[in-house]
PDB file of C-alpha atoms in Angstrom:
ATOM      1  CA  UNK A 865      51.087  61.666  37.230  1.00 95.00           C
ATOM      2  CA  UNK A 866      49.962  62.018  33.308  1.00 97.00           C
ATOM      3  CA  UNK A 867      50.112  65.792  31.818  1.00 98.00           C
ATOM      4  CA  UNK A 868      47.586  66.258  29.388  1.00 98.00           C
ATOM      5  CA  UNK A 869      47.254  69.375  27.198  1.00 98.00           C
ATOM      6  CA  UNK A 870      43.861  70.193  25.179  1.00 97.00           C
ATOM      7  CA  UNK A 871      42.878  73.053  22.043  1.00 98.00           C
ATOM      8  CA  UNK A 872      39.466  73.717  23.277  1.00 97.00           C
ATOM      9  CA  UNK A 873      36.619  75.044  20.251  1.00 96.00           C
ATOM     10  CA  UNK A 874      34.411  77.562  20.630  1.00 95.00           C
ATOM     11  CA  UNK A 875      35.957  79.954  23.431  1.00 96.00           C
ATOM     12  CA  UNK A 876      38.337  82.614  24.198  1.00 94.00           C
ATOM     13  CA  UNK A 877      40.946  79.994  25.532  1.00 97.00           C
ATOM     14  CA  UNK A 878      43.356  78.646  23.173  1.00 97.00           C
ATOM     15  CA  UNK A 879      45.031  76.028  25.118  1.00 98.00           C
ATOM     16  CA  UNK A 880      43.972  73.854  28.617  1.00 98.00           C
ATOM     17  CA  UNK A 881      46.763  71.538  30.447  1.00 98.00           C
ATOM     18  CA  UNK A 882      46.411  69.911  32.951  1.00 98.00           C
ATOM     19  CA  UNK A 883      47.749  66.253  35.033  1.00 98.00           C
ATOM     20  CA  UNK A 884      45.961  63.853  36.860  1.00 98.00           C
ATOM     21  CA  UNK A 885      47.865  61.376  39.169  1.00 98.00           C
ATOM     22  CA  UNK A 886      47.277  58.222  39.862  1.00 97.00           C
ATOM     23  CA  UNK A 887      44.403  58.441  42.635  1.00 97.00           C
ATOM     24  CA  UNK A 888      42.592  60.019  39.548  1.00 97.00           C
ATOM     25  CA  UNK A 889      42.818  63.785  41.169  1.00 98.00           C
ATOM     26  CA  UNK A 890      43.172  66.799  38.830  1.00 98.00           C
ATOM     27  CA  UNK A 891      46.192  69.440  39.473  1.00 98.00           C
ATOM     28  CA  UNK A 892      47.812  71.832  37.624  1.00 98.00           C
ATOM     29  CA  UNK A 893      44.779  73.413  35.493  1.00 98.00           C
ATOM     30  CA  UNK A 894      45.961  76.354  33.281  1.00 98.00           C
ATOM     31  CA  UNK A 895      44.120  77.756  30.689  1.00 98.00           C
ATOM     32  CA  UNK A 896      45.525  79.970  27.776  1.00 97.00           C
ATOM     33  CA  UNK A 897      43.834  83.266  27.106  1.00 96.00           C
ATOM     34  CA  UNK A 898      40.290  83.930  27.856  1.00 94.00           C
ATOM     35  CA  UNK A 899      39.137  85.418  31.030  1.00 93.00           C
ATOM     36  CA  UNK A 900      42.460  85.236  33.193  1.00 92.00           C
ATOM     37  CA  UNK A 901      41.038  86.250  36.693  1.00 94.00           C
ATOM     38  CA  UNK A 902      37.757  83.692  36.207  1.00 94.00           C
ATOM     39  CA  UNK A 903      40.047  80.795  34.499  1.00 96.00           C
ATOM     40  CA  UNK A 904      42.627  80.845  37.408  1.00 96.00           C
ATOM     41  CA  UNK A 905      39.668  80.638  39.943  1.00 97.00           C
ATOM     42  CA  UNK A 906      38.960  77.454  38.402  1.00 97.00           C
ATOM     43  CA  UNK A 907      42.382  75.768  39.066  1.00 97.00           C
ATOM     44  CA  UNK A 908      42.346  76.739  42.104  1.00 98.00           C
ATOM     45  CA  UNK A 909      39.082  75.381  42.959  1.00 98.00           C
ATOM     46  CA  UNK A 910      39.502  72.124  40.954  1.00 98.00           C
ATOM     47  CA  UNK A 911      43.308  71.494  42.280  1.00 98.00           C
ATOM     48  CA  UNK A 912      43.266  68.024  44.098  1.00 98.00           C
ATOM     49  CA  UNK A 913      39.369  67.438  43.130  1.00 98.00           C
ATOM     50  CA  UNK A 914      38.541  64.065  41.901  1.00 98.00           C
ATOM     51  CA  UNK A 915      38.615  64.635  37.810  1.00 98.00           C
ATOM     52  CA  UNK A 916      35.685  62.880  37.227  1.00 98.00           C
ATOM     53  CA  UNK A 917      33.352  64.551  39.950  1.00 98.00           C
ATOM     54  CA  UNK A 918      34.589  67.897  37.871  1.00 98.00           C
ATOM     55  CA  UNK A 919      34.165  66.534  34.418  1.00 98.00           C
ATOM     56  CA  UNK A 920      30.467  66.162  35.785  1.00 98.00           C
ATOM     57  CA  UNK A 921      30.019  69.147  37.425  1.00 97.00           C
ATOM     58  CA  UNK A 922      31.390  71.718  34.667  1.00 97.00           C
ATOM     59  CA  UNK A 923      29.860  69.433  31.772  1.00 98.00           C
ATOM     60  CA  UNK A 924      27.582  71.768  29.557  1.00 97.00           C
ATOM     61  CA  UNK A 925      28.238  75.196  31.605  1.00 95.00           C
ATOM     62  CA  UNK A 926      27.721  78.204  28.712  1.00 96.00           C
ATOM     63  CA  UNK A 927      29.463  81.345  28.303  1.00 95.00           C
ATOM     64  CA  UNK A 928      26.991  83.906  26.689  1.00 93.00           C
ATOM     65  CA  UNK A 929      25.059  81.366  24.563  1.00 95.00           C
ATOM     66  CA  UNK A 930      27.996  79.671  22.482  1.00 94.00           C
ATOM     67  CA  UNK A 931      26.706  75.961  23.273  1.00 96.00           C
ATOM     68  CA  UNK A 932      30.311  75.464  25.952  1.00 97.00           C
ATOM     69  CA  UNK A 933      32.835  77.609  27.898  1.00 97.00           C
ATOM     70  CA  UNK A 934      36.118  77.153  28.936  1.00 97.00           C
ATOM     71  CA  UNK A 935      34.645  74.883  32.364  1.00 97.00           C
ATOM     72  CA  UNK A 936      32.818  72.954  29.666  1.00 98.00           C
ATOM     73  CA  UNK A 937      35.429  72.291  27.311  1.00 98.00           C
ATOM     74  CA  UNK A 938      37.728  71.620  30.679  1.00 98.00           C
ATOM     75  CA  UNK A 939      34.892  68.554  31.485  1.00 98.00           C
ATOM     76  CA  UNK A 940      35.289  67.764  27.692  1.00 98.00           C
ATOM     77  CA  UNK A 941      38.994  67.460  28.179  1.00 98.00           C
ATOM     78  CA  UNK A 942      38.940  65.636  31.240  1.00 98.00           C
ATOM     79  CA  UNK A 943      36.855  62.981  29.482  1.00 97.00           C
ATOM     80  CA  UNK A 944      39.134  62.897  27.226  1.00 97.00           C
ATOM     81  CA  UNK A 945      41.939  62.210  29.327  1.00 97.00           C
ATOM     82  CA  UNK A 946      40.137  59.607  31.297  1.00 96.00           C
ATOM     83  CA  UNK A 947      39.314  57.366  28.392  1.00 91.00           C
TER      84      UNK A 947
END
């Protein structure tokens, strides 16, 4: 299993980590500040998830018109990580 950790731009989080193992399935998704109760929803619902089917589904999601949000710059990571 890799452990990645990502400074996302543009939102209220300051920090994303994360690990994929080898199967290519994301666990462990924390996010640093921003909305606490909405941003641990999202590990939980991503934990064991293929990361690429989740890079593609949170890919371009908006948070009150800034162009990303912390699900988008999650996808962003996770491309990131799978390069």
């Amino acid at each position: 299993m890799k452990n990645f950790s990502f400074q996302p731009q543009g939102v209220c989080s300051r920090e994303i980590s994360f690990s994929i193992d080898d199967d290519g399935k994301l666990h462990n998704v924390h996010f640093l500040g921003g909305c606490p109760g909405n941003l641990q929803a999202i590990g939980k619902l991503v934990e064991g998830a293929d990361a690429a089917d989740i890079a593609h589904i949170l890919k371009g999601n908006d948070c009150g018109g800034r162009g990303t949000s912390c699900a988008d710059q999650l996808s962003q990571a996770l491309a990131a990580a799978m390069e």
